[in-house]
Coordinates of C-alpha atoms and ligand atoms in Angstrom, one line a residue:
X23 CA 187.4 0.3 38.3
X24 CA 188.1 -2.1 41.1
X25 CA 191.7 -2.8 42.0
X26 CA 191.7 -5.6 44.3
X27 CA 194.9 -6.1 45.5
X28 CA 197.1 -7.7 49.0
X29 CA 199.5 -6.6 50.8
X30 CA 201.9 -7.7 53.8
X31 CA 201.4 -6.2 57.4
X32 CA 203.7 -6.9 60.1
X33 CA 203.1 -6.0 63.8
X34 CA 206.8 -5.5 64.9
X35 CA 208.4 -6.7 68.1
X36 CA 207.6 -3.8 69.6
X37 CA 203.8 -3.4 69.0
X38 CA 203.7 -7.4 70.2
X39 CA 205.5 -7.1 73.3
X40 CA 204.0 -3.8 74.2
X41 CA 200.4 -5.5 74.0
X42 CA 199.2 -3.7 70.9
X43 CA 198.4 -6.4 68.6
X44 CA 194.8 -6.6 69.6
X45 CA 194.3 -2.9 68.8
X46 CA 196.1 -3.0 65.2
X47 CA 194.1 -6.0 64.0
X48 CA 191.1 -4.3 65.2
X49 CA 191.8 -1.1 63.4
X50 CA 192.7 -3.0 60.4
X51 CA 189.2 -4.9 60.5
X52 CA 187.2 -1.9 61.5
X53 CA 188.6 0.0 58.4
X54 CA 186.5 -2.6 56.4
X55 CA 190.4 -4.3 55.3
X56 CA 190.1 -7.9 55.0
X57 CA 193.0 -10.3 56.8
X58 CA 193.3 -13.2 54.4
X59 CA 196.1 -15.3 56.3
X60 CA 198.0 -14.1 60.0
X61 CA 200.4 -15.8 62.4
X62 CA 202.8 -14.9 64.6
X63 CA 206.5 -16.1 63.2
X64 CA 209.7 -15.4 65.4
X65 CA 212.4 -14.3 62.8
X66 CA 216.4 -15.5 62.9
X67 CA 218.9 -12.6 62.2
X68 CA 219.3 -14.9 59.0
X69 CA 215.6 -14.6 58.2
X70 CA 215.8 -10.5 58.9
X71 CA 218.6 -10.1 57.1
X72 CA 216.8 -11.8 53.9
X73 CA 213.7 -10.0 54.9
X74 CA 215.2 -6.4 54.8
X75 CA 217.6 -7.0 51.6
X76 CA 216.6 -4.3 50.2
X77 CA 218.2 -2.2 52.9
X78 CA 221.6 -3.4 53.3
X79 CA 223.9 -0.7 53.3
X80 CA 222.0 1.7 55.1
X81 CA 223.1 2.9 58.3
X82 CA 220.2 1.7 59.9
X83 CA 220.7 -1.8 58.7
X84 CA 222.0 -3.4 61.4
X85 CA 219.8 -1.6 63.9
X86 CA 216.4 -2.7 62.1
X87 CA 217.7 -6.6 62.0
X88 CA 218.5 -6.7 65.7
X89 CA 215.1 -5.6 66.8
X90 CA 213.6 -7.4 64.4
X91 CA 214.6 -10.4 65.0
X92 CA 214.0 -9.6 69.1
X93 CA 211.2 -10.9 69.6
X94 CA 207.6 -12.4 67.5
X95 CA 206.0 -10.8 65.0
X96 CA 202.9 -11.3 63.7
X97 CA 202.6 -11.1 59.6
X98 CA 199.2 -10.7 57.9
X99 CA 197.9 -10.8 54.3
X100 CA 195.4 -7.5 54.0
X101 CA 193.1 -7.9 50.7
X102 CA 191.0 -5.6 49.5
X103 CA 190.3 -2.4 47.4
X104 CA 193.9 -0.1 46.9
X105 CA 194.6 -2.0 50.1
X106 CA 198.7 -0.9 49.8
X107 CA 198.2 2.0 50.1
X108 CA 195.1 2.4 52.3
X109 CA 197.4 0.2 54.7
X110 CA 200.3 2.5 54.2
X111 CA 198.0 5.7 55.1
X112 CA 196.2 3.7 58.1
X113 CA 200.1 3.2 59.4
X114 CA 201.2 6.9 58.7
X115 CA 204.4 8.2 58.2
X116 CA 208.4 5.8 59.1
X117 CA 208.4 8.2 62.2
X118 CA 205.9 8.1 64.2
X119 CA 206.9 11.9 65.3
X120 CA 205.9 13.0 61.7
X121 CA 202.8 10.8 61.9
X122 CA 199.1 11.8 62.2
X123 CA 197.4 11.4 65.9
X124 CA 195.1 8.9 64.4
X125 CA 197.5 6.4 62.8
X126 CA 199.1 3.0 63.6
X127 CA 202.4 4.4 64.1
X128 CA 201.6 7.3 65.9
X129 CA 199.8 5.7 68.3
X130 CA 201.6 2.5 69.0
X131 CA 205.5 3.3 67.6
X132 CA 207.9 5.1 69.9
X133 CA 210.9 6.2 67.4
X134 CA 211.9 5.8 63.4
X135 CA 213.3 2.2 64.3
X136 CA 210.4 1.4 66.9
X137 CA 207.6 1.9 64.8
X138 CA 205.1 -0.6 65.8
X139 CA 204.3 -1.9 62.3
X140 CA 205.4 -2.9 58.3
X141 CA 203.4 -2.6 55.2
X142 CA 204.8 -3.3 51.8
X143 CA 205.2 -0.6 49.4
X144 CA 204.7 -1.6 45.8
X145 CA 202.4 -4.6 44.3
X146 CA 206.4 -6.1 43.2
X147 CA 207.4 -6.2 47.0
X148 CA 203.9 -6.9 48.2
X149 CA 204.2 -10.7 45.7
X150 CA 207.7 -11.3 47.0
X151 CA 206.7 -10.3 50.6
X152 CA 203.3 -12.4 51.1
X153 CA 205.6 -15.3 49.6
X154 CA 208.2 -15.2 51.8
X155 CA 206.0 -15.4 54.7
X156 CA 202.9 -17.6 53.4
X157 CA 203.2 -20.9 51.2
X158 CA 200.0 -21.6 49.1
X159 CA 198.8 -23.7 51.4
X160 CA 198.2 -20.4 53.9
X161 CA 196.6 -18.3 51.4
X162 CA 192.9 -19.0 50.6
X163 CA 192.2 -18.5 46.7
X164 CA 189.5 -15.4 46.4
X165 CA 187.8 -18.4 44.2
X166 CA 186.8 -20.4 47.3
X167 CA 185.1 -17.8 49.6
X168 CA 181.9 -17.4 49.7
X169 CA 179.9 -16.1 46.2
X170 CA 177.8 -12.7 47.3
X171 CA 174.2 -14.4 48.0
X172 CA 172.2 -14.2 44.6
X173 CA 168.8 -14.6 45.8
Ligands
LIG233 P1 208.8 1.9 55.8 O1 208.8 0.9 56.9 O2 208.0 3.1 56.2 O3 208.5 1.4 54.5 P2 211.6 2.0 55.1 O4 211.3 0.9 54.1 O5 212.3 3.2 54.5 O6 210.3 2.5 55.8 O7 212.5 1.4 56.2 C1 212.3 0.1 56.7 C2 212.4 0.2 58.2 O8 213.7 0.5 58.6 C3 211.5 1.2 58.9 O9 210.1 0.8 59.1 C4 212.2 1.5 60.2 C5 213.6 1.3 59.8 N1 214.2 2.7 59.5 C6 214.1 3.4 58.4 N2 214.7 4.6 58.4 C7 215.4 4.6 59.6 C8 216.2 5.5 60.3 N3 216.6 6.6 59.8 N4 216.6 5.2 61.5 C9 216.3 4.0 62.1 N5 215.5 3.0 61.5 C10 215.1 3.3 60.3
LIG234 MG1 209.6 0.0 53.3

């Protein structure tokens, strides 16, 4: 059964600063992952904080909104086929010392904090993350691409 589903990617400060950008978006498309909207969004310590609610309390907290909000991002919306979670395998692992030689985060993170990209990890956060990045206006309706040719 197909499961067509979208997710939110962030390339981190890190991964923009450091140059990667280029390489992540073109591992994303040549995994056959469609981007449906992307821009690049500098975030306020205001906007991380909101961003990373989930997380308040943690002793990383703090930490995570600084660099965060250090520098621009660039959020996407990947569509496509089990797309969470073939974007959460294509990053790998929170630390990119526990992930595989062949993921995002291994090749482009540094540390735990520093770890070169986001992806949401349920369809629940996905909604609430895609919205609070992208207004309706951003995100092309599946309806209005083009139909697979019929003749
Ligand atoms: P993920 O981004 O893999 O979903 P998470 O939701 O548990 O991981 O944490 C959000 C981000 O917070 C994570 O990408 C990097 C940072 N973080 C998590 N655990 C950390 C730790 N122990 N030390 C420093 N930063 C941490
Ligand atoms: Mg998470």
């Amino acid at each position: 059964m197909s499961n067509i589903e979208k997710t939110l990617a962030i390339i981190k400060p890190d991964a923009v600063a450091g140059g990667f950008a280029g390489k992540i978006i073109s591992t994303i498309e040549e995994h056959g992952v469609r981007i449906a909207a992307m821009k690049m969004v500098q975030l306020s310590t205001d906007d991380a904080r909101r961003f990373y609610a989930v997380h308040v309390g943690k002793s990383f907290y703090e930490g995570l909104i600084d660099f965060m909000a250090g520098g621009p991002c660039i959020v996407l919306v990947l569509e496509g086929e089990n797309v969470l979670e073939r974007w959460r395998t294509l990053m790998g692992p929170t630390d990119p010392q526990n992930a595989p030689a062949e993921s995002i985060r291994h090749r482009f993170g540094t540390d735990v904090r520093h770890n070169a990209t986001h992806g949401s990890d349920s369809s629940e956060a996905a909604l609430l993350e895609i919205a609070f990045f992208f207004s309706g206006l951003e995100l092309p309706l599946p309806s209005i691409h083009p139909k697979e040719s019929s003749h």
